[in-house]
mmCIF file of C-alpha atoms and ligand atoms in Angstrom:
data_model
loop_
_atom_site.group_PDB
_atom_site.id
_atom_site.type_symbol
_atom_site.label_atom_id
_atom_site.label_comp_id
_atom_site.label_asym_id
_atom_site.label_seq_id
_atom_site.Cartn_x
_atom_site.Cartn_y
_atom_site.Cartn_z
ATOM 1 C CA MET A 1 -10.109 21.392 -4.943
ATOM 2 C CA GLN A 2 -12.712 21.780 -7.676
ATOM 3 C CA HIS A 3 -16.114 20.251 -7.256
ATOM 4 C CA HIS A 4 -17.454 18.354 -10.157
ATOM 5 C CA GLU A 5 -21.164 17.498 -10.731
ATOM 6 C CA SER A 6 -21.772 13.782 -9.972
ATOM 7 C CA PRO A 7 -23.741 12.086 -12.731
ATOM 8 C CA ARG A 8 -25.249 9.554 -9.901
ATOM 9 C CA THR A 9 -28.627 10.553 -8.434
ATOM 10 C CA ASP A 10 -29.117 7.428 -6.056
ATOM 11 C CA PRO A 11 -27.677 8.514 -2.712
ATOM 12 C CA GLN A 12 -28.734 5.234 -1.126
ATOM 13 C CA ARG A 13 -26.481 3.373 -3.729
ATOM 14 C CA ASP A 14 -23.584 5.787 -3.143
ATOM 15 C CA GLN A 15 -23.874 5.017 0.632
ATOM 16 C CA LYS A 16 -23.767 1.404 0.151
ATOM 17 C CA SER A 17 -21.186 0.877 -2.375
ATOM 18 C CA LEU A 18 -18.759 3.809 -2.418
ATOM 19 C CA VAL A 19 -15.158 2.911 -3.481
ATOM 20 C CA THR A 20 -12.679 5.233 -1.667
ATOM 21 C CA VAL A 21 -9.216 5.260 -3.394
ATOM 22 C CA VAL A 22 -6.382 6.633 -1.336
ATOM 23 C CA GLY A 23 -3.246 7.103 -3.480
ATOM 24 C CA SER A 24 -1.294 8.769 -5.917
ATOM 25 C CA ILE A 25 -1.971 11.122 -8.540
ATOM 26 C CA ASN A 26 0.513 12.434 -11.235
ATOM 27 C CA ALA A 27 0.975 14.322 -14.417
ATOM 28 C CA ASP A 28 2.524 11.962 -16.882
ATOM 29 C CA ILE A 29 4.914 13.718 -19.464
ATOM 30 C CA VAL A 30 5.478 11.385 -22.278
ATOM 31 C CA LEU A 31 8.414 12.182 -24.490
ATOM 32 C CA ARG A 32 9.005 10.128 -27.671
ATOM 33 C CA VAL A 33 12.780 10.046 -28.766
ATOM 34 C CA PRO A 34 14.482 8.596 -31.636
ATOM 35 C CA LEU A 35 16.998 6.903 -28.939
ATOM 36 C CA HIS A 36 17.346 7.322 -25.243
ATOM 37 C CA PRO A 37 19.940 9.848 -24.450
ATOM 38 C CA LEU A 38 23.220 8.567 -22.847
ATOM 39 C CA PRO A 39 24.781 10.414 -19.735
ATOM 40 C CA GLY A 40 25.946 13.708 -21.266
ATOM 41 C CA GLU A 41 24.024 13.550 -24.423
ATOM 42 C CA THR A 42 21.067 15.651 -25.723
ATOM 43 C CA VAL A 43 18.373 14.289 -27.886
ATOM 44 C CA ILE A 44 15.532 16.086 -29.576
ATOM 45 C CA ALA A 45 11.957 14.530 -28.860
ATOM 46 C CA THR A 46 9.714 13.855 -31.805
ATOM 47 C CA SER A 47 6.665 14.673 -29.493
ATOM 48 C CA MET A 48 5.463 15.428 -26.038
ATOM 49 C CA ASP A 49 2.214 14.605 -24.528
ATOM 50 C CA VAL A 50 1.084 15.299 -21.011
ATOM 51 C CA HIS A 51 -1.727 12.935 -19.363
ATOM 52 C CA PRO A 52 -3.107 12.590 -15.950
ATOM 53 C CA GLY A 53 -1.826 9.488 -14.323
ATOM 54 C CA GLY A 54 -0.593 7.916 -11.027
ATOM 55 C CA LYS A 55 -1.648 4.368 -9.955
ATOM 56 C CA GLY A 56 -4.222 5.618 -7.527
ATOM 57 C CA ALA A 57 -5.963 8.130 -9.987
ATOM 58 C CA ASN A 58 -5.783 5.423 -12.802
ATOM 59 C CA GLN A 59 -7.516 2.900 -10.598
ATOM 60 C CA ALA A 60 -10.161 5.544 -9.378
ATOM 61 C CA VAL A 61 -10.814 6.519 -13.073
ATOM 62 C CA ALA A 62 -11.226 2.733 -14.061
ATOM 63 C CA ALA A 63 -13.761 2.127 -11.338
ATOM 64 C CA ALA A 64 -15.715 5.354 -11.912
ATOM 65 C CA ARG A 65 -15.909 4.840 -15.628
ATOM 66 C CA LEU A 66 -17.452 1.372 -14.812
ATOM 67 C CA GLY A 67 -20.133 3.037 -12.830
ATOM 68 C CA ALA A 68 -18.921 2.699 -9.299
ATOM 69 C CA ALA A 69 -19.488 5.808 -7.025
ATOM 70 C CA VAL A 70 -15.744 6.761 -6.409
ATOM 71 C CA ALA A 71 -14.145 9.222 -3.903
ATOM 72 C CA PHE A 72 -10.465 9.982 -3.966
ATOM 73 C CA VAL A 73 -8.092 10.928 -1.354
ATOM 74 C CA GLY A 74 -4.534 12.219 -2.035
ATOM 75 C CA ALA A 75 -2.513 15.230 -2.849
ATOM 76 C CA VAL A 76 -1.548 17.542 -5.618
ATOM 77 C CA GLY A 77 1.021 20.443 -5.713
ATOM 78 C CA THR A 78 0.515 24.128 -6.129
ATOM 79 C CA ASP A 79 2.090 24.033 -9.663
ATOM 80 C CA ALA A 80 0.389 24.246 -13.293
ATOM 81 C CA TYR A 81 0.221 20.372 -13.291
ATOM 82 C CA ALA A 82 -2.247 20.043 -10.533
ATOM 83 C CA ASP A 83 -5.330 20.662 -12.530
ATOM 84 C CA LEU A 84 -4.285 18.480 -15.284
ATOM 85 C CA ALA A 85 -3.362 15.608 -12.877
ATOM 86 C CA ILE A 86 -6.833 15.829 -11.359
ATOM 87 C CA SER A 87 -8.812 16.375 -14.664
ATOM 88 C CA GLY A 88 -9.126 12.627 -15.374
ATOM 89 C CA LEU A 89 -10.820 11.955 -12.014
ATOM 90 C CA GLY A 90 -13.254 14.881 -12.463
ATOM 91 C CA GLU A 91 -14.130 13.712 -16.175
ATOM 92 C CA ALA A 92 -14.867 10.173 -14.980
ATOM 93 C CA GLY A 93 -17.324 11.434 -12.174
ATOM 94 C CA ALA A 94 -14.980 10.753 -9.067
ATOM 95 C CA ASP A 95 -15.510 12.954 -6.082
ATOM 96 C CA VAL A 96 -12.251 15.031 -5.635
ATOM 97 C CA ALA A 97 -13.245 16.756 -2.428
ATOM 98 C CA GLY A 98 -10.752 14.668 -0.710
ATOM 99 C CA VAL A 99 -7.736 15.950 -2.818
ATOM 100 C CA VAL A 100 -5.717 18.254 -0.872
ATOM 101 C CA ALA A 101 -3.270 21.160 -2.557
ATOM 102 C CA VAL A 102 0.055 20.963 -0.856
ATOM 103 C CA PRO A 103 2.908 23.533 -1.428
ATOM 104 C CA GLY A 104 5.349 22.330 -4.050
ATOM 105 C CA PRO A 105 5.379 20.262 -7.329
ATOM 106 C CA THR A 106 2.268 17.734 -8.322
ATOM 107 C CA GLY A 107 3.599 14.217 -8.599
ATOM 108 C CA GLN A 108 5.124 13.788 -11.981
ATOM 109 C CA ALA A 109 6.307 10.927 -14.329
ATOM 110 C CA PHE A 110 8.814 11.745 -17.139
ATOM 111 C CA VAL A 111 8.449 8.954 -19.589
ATOM 112 C CA THR A 112 10.891 8.756 -22.487
ATOM 113 C CA VAL A 113 9.779 6.174 -25.221
ATOM 114 C CA ASP A 114 12.134 4.992 -27.792
ATOM 115 C CA ASP A 115 10.272 5.487 -31.192
ATOM 116 C CA ARG A 116 11.655 2.299 -32.839
ATOM 117 C CA THR A 117 11.623 -0.232 -29.975
ATOM 118 C CA GLY A 118 8.839 1.304 -27.899
ATOM 119 C CA GLU A 119 11.130 0.673 -24.800
ATOM 120 C CA ASN A 120 10.584 3.385 -22.035
ATOM 121 C CA SER A 121 12.674 4.872 -19.181
ATOM 122 C CA ILE A 122 10.891 6.766 -16.457
ATOM 123 C CA VAL A 123 11.864 9.244 -14.074
ATOM 124 C CA VAL A 124 9.139 9.822 -11.250
ATOM 125 C CA VAL A 125 8.911 12.964 -9.099
ATOM 126 C CA PRO A 126 6.883 11.863 -6.075
ATOM 127 C CA GLY A 127 6.077 15.603 -5.299
ATOM 128 C CA ALA A 128 2.667 15.975 -3.553
ATOM 129 C CA ASN A 129 2.164 12.018 -3.110
ATOM 130 C CA ALA A 130 5.053 11.998 -0.830
ATOM 131 C CA ARG A 131 3.327 14.446 1.455
ATOM 132 C CA VAL A 132 0.073 12.212 1.826
ATOM 133 C CA ASP A 133 0.625 11.529 5.480
ATOM 134 C CA ARG A 134 -1.332 10.193 8.446
ATOM 135 C CA ASN A 135 -2.905 13.432 9.147
ATOM 136 C CA LEU A 136 -4.007 14.164 5.722
ATOM 137 C CA VAL A 137 -5.815 10.622 5.526
ATOM 138 C CA LYS A 138 -7.319 11.050 8.922
ATOM 139 C CA ARG A 139 -8.819 14.272 8.023
ATOM 140 C CA GLN A 140 -10.686 12.391 5.269
ATOM 141 C CA HIS A 141 -12.070 9.700 7.755
ATOM 142 C CA GLY A 142 -15.736 10.321 6.688
ATOM 143 C CA LEU A 143 -14.913 9.193 3.189
ATOM 144 C CA LEU A 144 -13.152 6.161 4.533
ATOM 145 C CA GLU A 145 -16.150 5.258 6.900
ATOM 146 C CA ARG A 146 -18.715 5.729 4.182
ATOM 147 C CA ALA A 147 -16.841 3.193 1.740
ATOM 148 C CA ALA A 148 -17.644 -0.219 1.089
ATOM 149 C CA VAL A 149 -14.242 -0.909 -0.361
ATOM 150 C CA VAL A 150 -10.873 1.158 0.220
ATOM 151 C CA VAL A 151 -8.324 0.778 -2.234
ATOM 152 C CA ILE A 152 -4.624 1.482 -1.796
ATOM 153 C CA GLN A 153 -1.350 1.115 -3.568
ATOM 154 C CA GLY A 154 2.318 1.606 -2.725
ATOM 155 C CA GLU A 155 2.856 4.997 -4.396
ATOM 156 C CA ILE A 156 2.158 6.857 -1.009
ATOM 157 C CA PRO A 157 4.206 6.784 2.210
ATOM 158 C CA PRO A 158 3.591 3.644 4.321
ATOM 159 C CA GLU A 159 2.181 5.754 7.352
ATOM 160 C CA ALA A 160 -0.569 6.891 4.969
ATOM 161 C CA VAL A 161 -1.274 3.192 3.997
ATOM 162 C CA VAL A 162 -1.370 2.311 7.703
ATOM 163 C CA ALA A 163 -3.886 5.090 8.273
ATOM 164 C CA ALA A 164 -6.069 4.506 5.282
ATOM 165 C CA SER A 165 -6.169 0.591 6.102
ATOM 166 C CA SER A 166 -7.395 0.870 9.819
ATOM 167 C CA GLY A 167 -11.060 1.393 9.208
ATOM 168 C CA SER A 168 -13.958 -1.012 8.862
ATOM 169 C CA ALA A 169 -14.267 -0.978 5.039
ATOM 170 C CA ARG A 170 -13.114 -4.019 2.930
ATOM 171 C CA LEU A 171 -9.478 -3.238 1.949
ATOM 172 C CA VAL A 172 -7.992 -3.905 -1.625
ATOM 173 C CA LEU A 173 -4.327 -3.350 -1.215
ATOM 174 C CA ASN A 174 -2.551 -3.357 -4.531
ATOM 175 C CA LEU A 175 1.041 -3.712 -3.047
ATOM 176 C CA ALA A 176 2.558 -1.806 -6.259
ATOM 177 C CA PRO A 177 5.310 -0.836 -5.947
ATOM 178 C CA VAL A 178 6.115 -3.170 -2.769
ATOM 179 C CA ILE A 179 6.959 -0.757 0.101
ATOM 180 C CA PRO A 180 7.947 -1.532 3.616
ATOM 181 C CA LEU A 181 4.803 -2.441 5.616
ATOM 182 C CA ASP A 182 4.094 -4.463 8.867
ATOM 183 C CA LYS A 183 2.866 -8.023 8.310
ATOM 184 C CA GLU A 184 -0.272 -6.947 10.275
ATOM 185 C CA VAL A 185 -1.184 -4.121 7.735
ATOM 186 C CA ILE A 186 -0.729 -6.511 4.883
ATOM 187 C CA ARG A 187 -3.105 -8.888 6.721
ATOM 188 C CA ARG A 188 -5.926 -6.537 6.615
ATOM 189 C CA ALA A 189 -6.076 -6.806 2.584
ATOM 190 C CA ASP A 190 -8.899 -8.656 1.279
ATOM 191 C CA PRO A 191 -7.653 -9.251 -1.267
ATOM 192 C CA LEU A 192 -3.858 -8.343 -1.650
ATOM 193 C CA VAL A 193 -3.468 -7.746 -5.388
ATOM 194 C CA VAL A 194 0.044 -7.980 -6.857
ATOM 195 C CA ASN A 195 1.588 -9.064 -10.108
ATOM 196 C CA GLU A 196 4.108 -11.959 -10.109
ATOM 197 C CA HIS A 197 7.088 -9.966 -9.274
ATOM 198 C CA GLU A 198 5.426 -8.005 -6.412
ATOM 199 C CA ALA A 199 4.032 -11.357 -5.210
ATOM 200 C CA ARG A 200 7.691 -12.656 -4.496
ATOM 201 C CA LEU A 201 8.670 -9.266 -2.896
ATOM 202 C CA ALA A 202 5.601 -9.690 -0.705
ATOM 203 C CA LEU A 203 6.641 -13.077 0.298
ATOM 204 C CA ALA A 204 9.998 -11.753 1.378
ATOM 205 C CA ILE A 205 8.187 -9.259 3.741
ATOM 206 C CA PHE A 206 6.940 -12.419 5.585
ATOM 207 C CA GLU A 207 10.445 -13.613 5.634
ATOM 208 C CA ARG A 208 9.554 -16.412 3.113
ATOM 209 C CA ASP A 209 12.071 -17.368 0.470
ATOM 210 C CA ALA A 210 10.251 -16.805 -2.910
ATOM 211 C CA LYS A 211 12.957 -18.943 -4.591
ATOM 212 C CA ARG A 212 11.319 -21.946 -2.853
ATOM 213 C CA PHE A 213 7.954 -21.372 -4.684
ATOM 214 C CA ASP A 214 8.237 -22.278 -8.297
ATOM 215 C CA THR A 215 4.405 -22.083 -9.247
ATOM 216 C CA ASP A 216 1.866 -19.281 -9.115
ATOM 217 C CA GLU A 217 -0.358 -21.644 -7.138
ATOM 218 C CA SER A 218 2.293 -22.139 -4.454
ATOM 219 C CA ILE A 219 2.793 -18.434 -4.017
ATOM 220 C CA VAL A 220 -0.855 -17.745 -3.524
ATOM 221 C CA GLU A 221 -0.990 -20.487 -0.985
ATOM 222 C CA ALA A 222 2.044 -19.155 0.768
ATOM 223 C CA LEU A 223 0.611 -15.665 0.962
ATOM 224 C CA LEU A 224 -2.786 -17.110 2.374
ATOM 225 C CA ALA A 225 -0.825 -19.233 5.031
ATOM 226 C CA GLU A 226 0.667 -15.887 6.242
ATOM 227 C CA GLY A 227 -2.845 -14.913 7.280
ATOM 228 C CA ILE A 228 -3.995 -12.666 4.373
ATOM 229 C CA PRO A 229 -7.692 -13.341 3.947
ATOM 230 C CA SER A 230 -7.588 -13.485 -0.021
ATOM 231 C CA VAL A 231 -4.983 -13.039 -2.684
ATOM 232 C CA VAL A 232 -5.004 -12.125 -6.361
ATOM 233 C CA VAL A 233 -1.842 -12.454 -8.543
ATOM 234 C CA THR A 234 -2.197 -10.870 -12.033
ATOM 235 C CA LEU A 235 -0.357 -12.895 -14.685
ATOM 236 C CA GLY A 236 -0.300 -10.422 -17.622
ATOM 237 C CA ALA A 237 -1.523 -12.204 -20.990
ATOM 238 C CA ALA A 238 -2.197 -15.269 -18.825
ATOM 239 C CA GLY A 239 -4.772 -13.524 -16.798
ATOM 240 C CA ALA A 240 -4.825 -13.820 -12.986
ATOM 241 C CA ILE A 241 -4.792 -16.617 -10.153
ATOM 242 C CA PHE A 242 -6.867 -15.994 -6.764
ATOM 243 C CA SER A 243 -7.930 -17.676 -3.683
ATOM 244 C CA SER A 244 -9.707 -16.819 -0.652
ATOM 245 C CA GLY A 245 -8.810 -20.005 1.249
ATOM 246 C CA GLY A 246 -9.593 -22.840 -1.118
ATOM 247 C CA ALA A 247 -7.335 -24.207 -3.965
ATOM 248 C CA PRO A 248 -6.106 -21.254 -6.024
ATOM 249 C CA LEU A 249 -8.162 -20.811 -9.200
ATOM 250 C CA ARG A 250 -6.809 -19.509 -12.503
ATOM 251 C CA VAL A 251 -8.795 -17.040 -14.595
ATOM 252 C CA PRO A 252 -7.282 -16.784 -18.135
ATOM 253 C CA ALA A 253 -7.402 -13.383 -19.949
ATOM 254 C CA PRO A 254 -9.367 -13.179 -23.242
ATOM 255 C CA THR A 255 -6.745 -13.272 -26.199
ATOM 256 C CA VAL A 256 -6.043 -9.714 -27.494
ATOM 257 C CA THR A 257 -3.466 -7.965 -29.649
ATOM 258 C CA PRO A 258 -1.866 -5.775 -27.280
ATOM 259 C CA VAL A 259 -1.199 -2.202 -28.315
ATOM 260 C CA ASP A 260 0.036 -0.700 -24.990
ATOM 261 C CA THR A 261 0.076 -2.420 -21.637
ATOM 262 C CA THR A 262 0.568 0.686 -19.667
ATOM 263 C CA GLY A 263 -1.904 0.941 -16.864
ATOM 264 C CA ALA A 264 -3.425 -2.439 -17.509
ATOM 265 C CA GLY A 265 -2.905 -3.526 -13.741
ATOM 266 C CA ASP A 266 -4.613 -0.348 -12.697
ATOM 267 C CA ALA A 267 -7.448 -1.144 -14.820
ATOM 268 C CA PHE A 268 -7.779 -4.526 -13.216
ATOM 269 C CA VAL A 269 -7.612 -3.293 -9.646
ATOM 270 C CA GLY A 270 -10.136 -0.539 -10.453
ATOM 271 C CA ALA A 271 -12.646 -2.872 -12.047
ATOM 272 C CA LEU A 272 -12.174 -5.591 -9.320
ATOM 273 C CA SER A 273 -12.880 -2.968 -6.670
ATOM 274 C CA ALA A 274 -15.887 -1.704 -8.295
ATOM 275 C CA ARG A 275 -17.375 -5.034 -8.478
ATOM 276 C CA LEU A 276 -16.452 -6.108 -4.826
ATOM 277 C CA ALA A 277 -17.951 -2.755 -3.675
ATOM 278 C CA ALA A 278 -21.149 -3.810 -5.641
ATOM 279 C CA GLY A 279 -21.257 -6.983 -3.750
ATOM 280 C CA GLU A 280 -20.069 -9.439 -6.269
ATOM 281 C CA SER A 281 -17.968 -12.505 -5.173
ATOM 282 C CA LEU A 282 -14.278 -12.525 -5.553
ATOM 283 C CA GLU A 283 -14.297 -14.931 -8.355
ATOM 284 C CA ALA A 284 -16.816 -12.973 -10.259
ATOM 285 C CA ALA A 285 -14.845 -9.715 -9.805
ATOM 286 C CA VAL A 286 -11.748 -11.215 -10.806
ATOM 287 C CA LYS A 287 -13.505 -12.712 -13.984
ATOM 288 C CA PHE A 288 -14.473 -9.371 -14.977
ATOM 289 C CA ALA A 289 -11.211 -7.523 -13.876
ATOM 290 C CA VAL A 290 -9.330 -9.730 -16.414
ATOM 291 C CA ARG A 291 -11.598 -8.545 -19.238
ATOM 292 C CA VAL A 292 -11.265 -5.001 -18.350
ATOM 293 C CA GLY A 293 -7.445 -5.524 -18.166
ATOM 294 C CA ALA A 294 -7.447 -7.091 -21.533
ATOM 295 C CA PHE A 295 -9.498 -4.240 -22.962
ATOM 296 C CA ALA A 296 -7.006 -1.879 -21.569
ATOM 297 C CA VAL A 297 -4.061 -3.302 -23.402
ATOM 298 C CA THR A 298 -5.721 -2.796 -26.683
ATOM 299 C CA ARG A 299 -5.666 0.993 -26.364
ATOM 300 C CA ARG A 300 -2.746 3.400 -26.006
ATOM 301 C CA GLY A 301 -2.190 5.131 -22.628
ATOM 302 C CA ALA A 302 -3.461 4.547 -19.224
ATOM 303 C CA GLN A 303 -6.679 6.292 -18.397
ATOM 304 C CA PRO A 304 -7.642 6.860 -21.937
ATOM 305 C CA SER A 305 -7.587 3.085 -22.497
ATOM 306 C CA TYR A 306 -10.189 2.321 -19.821
ATOM 307 C CA PRO A 307 -13.797 1.222 -20.957
ATOM 308 C CA GLY A 308 -16.733 3.016 -20.152
ATOM 309 C CA PRO A 309 -20.310 1.603 -19.832
ATOM 310 C CA ASP A 310 -20.948 1.469 -23.522
ATOM 311 C CA ASP A 311 -17.601 -0.444 -24.439
ATOM 312 C CA VAL A 312 -17.750 -4.045 -25.399
ATOM 313 C CA LEU A 313 -15.307 -6.013 -23.381
ATOM 314 C CA PRO A 314 -13.364 -8.946 -24.869
ATOM 315 C CA GLU A 315 -14.878 -12.408 -23.828
ATOM 316 C CA GLY A 316 -13.330 -14.321 -21.107
ATOM 317 C CA ALA A 317 -11.311 -17.438 -22.500
ATOM 318 C CA GLU A 318 -12.838 -20.112 -20.270
HETATM 319 P P1 ADP B 401 0.996 -5.187 -14.189
HETATM 320 O O1 ADP B 401 1.072 -4.333 -15.473
HETATM 321 O O2 ADP B 401 0.648 -4.525 -12.970
HETATM 322 O O3 ADP B 401 2.166 -5.926 -14.017
HETATM 323 P P2 ADP B 401 -0.352 -7.601 -15.471
HETATM 324 O O4 ADP B 401 0.855 -7.453 -16.500
HETATM 325 O O5 ADP B 401 -0.326 -8.796 -14.507
HETATM 326 O O6 ADP B 401 -0.127 -6.275 -14.427
HETATM 327 O O7 ADP B 401 -1.596 -7.089 -16.083
HETATM 328 C C1 ADP B 401 -2.873 -6.875 -15.539
HETATM 329 C C2 ADP B 401 -3.989 -7.494 -16.155
HETATM 330 O O8 ADP B 401 -4.052 -6.894 -17.452
HETATM 331 C C3 ADP B 401 -3.900 -9.025 -16.372
HETATM 332 O O9 ADP B 401 -4.619 -9.598 -15.395
HETATM 333 C C4 ADP B 401 -4.793 -9.014 -17.690
HETATM 334 O O10 ADP B 401 -6.119 -9.012 -17.475
HETATM 335 C C5 ADP B 401 -4.504 -7.782 -18.550
HETATM 336 N N1 ADP B 401 -3.474 -8.074 -19.492
HETATM 337 C C6 ADP B 401 -2.096 -7.726 -19.275
HETATM 338 N N2 ADP B 401 -1.460 -7.910 -20.431
HETATM 339 C C7 ADP B 401 -2.194 -8.551 -21.237
HETATM 340 C C8 ADP B 401 -2.271 -9.176 -22.497
HETATM 341 N N3 ADP B 401 -0.996 -9.059 -23.217
HETATM 342 N N4 ADP B 401 -3.363 -9.645 -23.048
HETATM 343 C C9 ADP B 401 -4.397 -9.864 -22.436
HETATM 344 N N5 ADP B 401 -4.647 -9.386 -21.189
HETATM 345 C C10 ADP B 401 -3.482 -8.588 -20.559
#
C-alpha cells in the first residue's frame, strides 16, 4: 500500500515501544434519515458522509495521535473505498506497510442514524477483514516481533487472532465483538479489555455463568481466576475497573457532556496500548485511557473525535 512519511525520527524509540495493531479497517458510510425504513420501504437520506473506521484502525489512529509509534496489519479490498479506509491511519502517522490489498470489497459499515432520536442501525460488510487469515498475519511477523505491544480485536477471523497473539510481545486483547477463541488464547491477554456486556460473554467462554456475578468487581475477579493475567472492564460514563491480581480498582471517568459515544471504546484501547508500550503501569495507563475515552465522547465521529498531542484532556475525577 502507500507509504507515508513517518513524523518520528528516533529509531531507537520505535524499536522499543512499537504498537502493532492487527485488526479491521472499514469505510463507514453514515446516512442520516428522517426515520428508519421498514422492510419494503424507501426513505430519502438528508445527508451522507463517508469516514475511515473499523475497530482496529480506530485504535491504531488513537494510539498514533497520542504519539505512539504504530504499525497496522490488516487488509483492504480492491475497490474505491480502500484508499479512504486507510487514509485515517496515514494521516495519524501509522505505518501501513502491513496493510494488504485483497480482491473484493473493503470492509464497510452502513450506519443509518435517525435525525430525531439519534438511534442508529448498522449493516456491516466484513469484506477484506474476513480475509485476514493466519498466513496474512504470519507474513507480517517482523512487525509483530518488533512490537512492545500487539493489539487485537474481534473483527478479524479467530485464526488471525491466534496467529497474531502467539509472539513474545505483550498482548492487549480487546474482545469486541466476542468471538469464539480457545481459553488458552484469551489467557495470553495482558490485559483483556472488554465492556460490561462483553465481559459476561467472555465468562461464558470459560463456562462460567455470568448471571451469578452481580458486581463488576466479581466479574473482574472471576476472569482473573480463569488465568488471565490482567483484566480491564470499561464502564461507559462510570469509567473503568481493572486488576492484575489484587483487589479490582475503579477509575472513574471525568464528567463530560456526551455528544457522540461512537468509537469511545476504541479511543480507550488505543490510549491504553500507547501508554503500556511506553512502559507505564496498568494503573497509570487505565487512568490516562478513561480521560481519552471521555474526550472522545465530546466530539462527533470515531477517528475525528480522538485527541492529538495539543488537546487538553478532561481531568480525572478522583
Ligand atoms: P464501549 O463503547 O466499547 O461499550 P464504554 O461505553 O465502556 O465502551 O466506553 C469506553 C470509555 O469511554 C469509558 O471507559 C470512558 O472512559 C469513556 N466514556 C464512554 N462514555 C462516557 C461518558 N458518557 N462520559 C465520560 N466518559 C465516557
